[in-house]
Coordinates of C-alpha atoms in Angstrom, one line a residue:
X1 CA 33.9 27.5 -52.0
X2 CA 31.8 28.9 -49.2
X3 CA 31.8 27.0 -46.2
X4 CA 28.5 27.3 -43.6
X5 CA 28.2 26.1 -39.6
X6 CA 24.9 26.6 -38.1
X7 CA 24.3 27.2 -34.6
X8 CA 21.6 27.7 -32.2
X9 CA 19.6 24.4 -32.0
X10 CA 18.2 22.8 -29.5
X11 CA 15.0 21.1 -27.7
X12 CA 12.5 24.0 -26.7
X13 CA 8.6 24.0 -25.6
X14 CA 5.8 24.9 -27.7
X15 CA 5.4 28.5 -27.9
X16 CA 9.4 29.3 -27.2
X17 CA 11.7 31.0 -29.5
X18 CA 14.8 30.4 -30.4
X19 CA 17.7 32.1 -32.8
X20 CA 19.7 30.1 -35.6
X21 CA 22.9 31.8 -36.4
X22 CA 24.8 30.4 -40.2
X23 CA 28.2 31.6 -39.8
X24 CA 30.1 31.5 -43.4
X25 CA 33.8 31.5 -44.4
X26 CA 35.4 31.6 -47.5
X27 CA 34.6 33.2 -51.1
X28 CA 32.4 37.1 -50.0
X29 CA 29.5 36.3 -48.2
X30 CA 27.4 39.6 -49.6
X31 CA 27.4 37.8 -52.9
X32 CA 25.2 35.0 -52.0
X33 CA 21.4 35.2 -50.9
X34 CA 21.0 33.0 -47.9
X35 CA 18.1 30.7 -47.7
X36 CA 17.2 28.6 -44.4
X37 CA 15.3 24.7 -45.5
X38 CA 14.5 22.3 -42.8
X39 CA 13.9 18.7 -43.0
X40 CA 12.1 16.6 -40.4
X41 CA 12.1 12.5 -40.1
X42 CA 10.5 10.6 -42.9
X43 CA 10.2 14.0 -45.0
X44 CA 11.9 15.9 -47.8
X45 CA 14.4 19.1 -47.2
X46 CA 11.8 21.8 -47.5
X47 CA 12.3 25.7 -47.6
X48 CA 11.5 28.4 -45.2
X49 CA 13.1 31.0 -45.7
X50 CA 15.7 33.2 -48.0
X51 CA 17.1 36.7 -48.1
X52 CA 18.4 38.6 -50.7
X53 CA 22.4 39.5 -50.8
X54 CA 21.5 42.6 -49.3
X55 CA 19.5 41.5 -46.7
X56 CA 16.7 43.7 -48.4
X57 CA 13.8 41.6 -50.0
X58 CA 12.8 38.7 -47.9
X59 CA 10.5 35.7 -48.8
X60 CA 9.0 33.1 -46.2
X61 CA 7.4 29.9 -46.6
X62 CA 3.9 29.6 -45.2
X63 CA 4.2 27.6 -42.7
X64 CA 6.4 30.0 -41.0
X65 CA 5.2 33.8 -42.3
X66 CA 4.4 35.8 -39.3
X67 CA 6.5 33.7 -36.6
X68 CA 9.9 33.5 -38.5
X69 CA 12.2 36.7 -39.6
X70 CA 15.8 36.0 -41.6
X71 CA 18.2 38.5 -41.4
X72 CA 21.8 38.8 -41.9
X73 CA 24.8 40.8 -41.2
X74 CA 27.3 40.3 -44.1
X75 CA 30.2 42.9 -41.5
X76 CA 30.1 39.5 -39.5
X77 CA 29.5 36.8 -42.4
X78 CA 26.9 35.3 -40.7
X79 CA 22.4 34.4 -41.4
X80 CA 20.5 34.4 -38.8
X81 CA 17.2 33.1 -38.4
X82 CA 15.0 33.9 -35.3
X83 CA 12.3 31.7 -35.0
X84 CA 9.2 32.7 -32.5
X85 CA 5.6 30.8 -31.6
X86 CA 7.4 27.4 -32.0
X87 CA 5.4 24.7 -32.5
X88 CA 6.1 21.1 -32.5
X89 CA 5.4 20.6 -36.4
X90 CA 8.6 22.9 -36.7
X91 CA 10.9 20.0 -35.9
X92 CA 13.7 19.4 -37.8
X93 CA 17.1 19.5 -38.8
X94 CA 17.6 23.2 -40.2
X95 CA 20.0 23.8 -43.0
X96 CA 21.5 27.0 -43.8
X97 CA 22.4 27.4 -48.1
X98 CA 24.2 30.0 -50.5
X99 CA 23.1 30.9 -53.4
X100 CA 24.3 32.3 -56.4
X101 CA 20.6 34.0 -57.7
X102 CA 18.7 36.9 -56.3
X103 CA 16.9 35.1 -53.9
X104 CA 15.3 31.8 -54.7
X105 CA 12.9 29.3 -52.8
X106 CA 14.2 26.6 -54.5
X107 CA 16.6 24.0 -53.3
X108 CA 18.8 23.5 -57.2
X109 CA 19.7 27.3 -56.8
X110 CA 21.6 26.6 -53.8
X111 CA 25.1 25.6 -54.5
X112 CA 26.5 25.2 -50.6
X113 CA 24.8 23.8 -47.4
X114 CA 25.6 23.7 -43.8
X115 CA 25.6 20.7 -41.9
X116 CA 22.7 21.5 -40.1
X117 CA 21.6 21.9 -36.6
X118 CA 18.6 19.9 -35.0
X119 CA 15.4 21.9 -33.6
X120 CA 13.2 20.1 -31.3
X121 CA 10.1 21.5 -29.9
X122 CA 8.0 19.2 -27.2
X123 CA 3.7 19.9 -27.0

């Protein structure tokens, strides 16, 4: 069992940034690829972002490519991701996940979620 606490939201302009940290406990952390999905009101969990076990390859959802980065630092068990150029169609709950695969965009590969932490940005 891997257990996940995100940290790091809050309610932010337009155009600010703001770092999401995923801090997990349990089985190794450096054998799970970490993903980040977000879900906003009225709207399906939706991915945005995944790294491998490694932290090595990276993939991004669209939406976010260029303004987002994931990273992680498996001494300290913990995901991070760091989320510039916010805009107000980024609002959402944001969910951290493990993963058993590679790295995966998909929300069935991931076998544990966090509880999420809310991300609000105002126009």
């Amino acid at each position: 069992q891997v257990r996940l606490v995100e940290s790091g939201g809050g309610l932010v302009q337009a155009g600010d940034s703001l770092r999401l940290s995923c801090a997990a406990s349990g089985r190794t952390f450096s054998n799970y690829a970490m993903g980040w999905f977000r879900q906003a009101p009225g709207k399906e969990r939706e991915f945005v972002a995944a790294t491998s076990r490694s932290g090595g390859p990276t993939i991004y959802a669209d939406s976010v490519k260029g303004r987002f980065t994931i990273s992680r630092d498996n001494a300290k068990n913990t995901v991070y991701l760091q989320m510039n150029t916010l805009k107000p169609e980024d609002t959402a709950v944001y969910y951290c996940a493990g993963s058993q695969t590679i790295i995966s965009r998909l929300r069935a590969d991931y076998n544990y979620w966090g509880q999420g932490t809310q991300v609000t940005v105002s126009s």
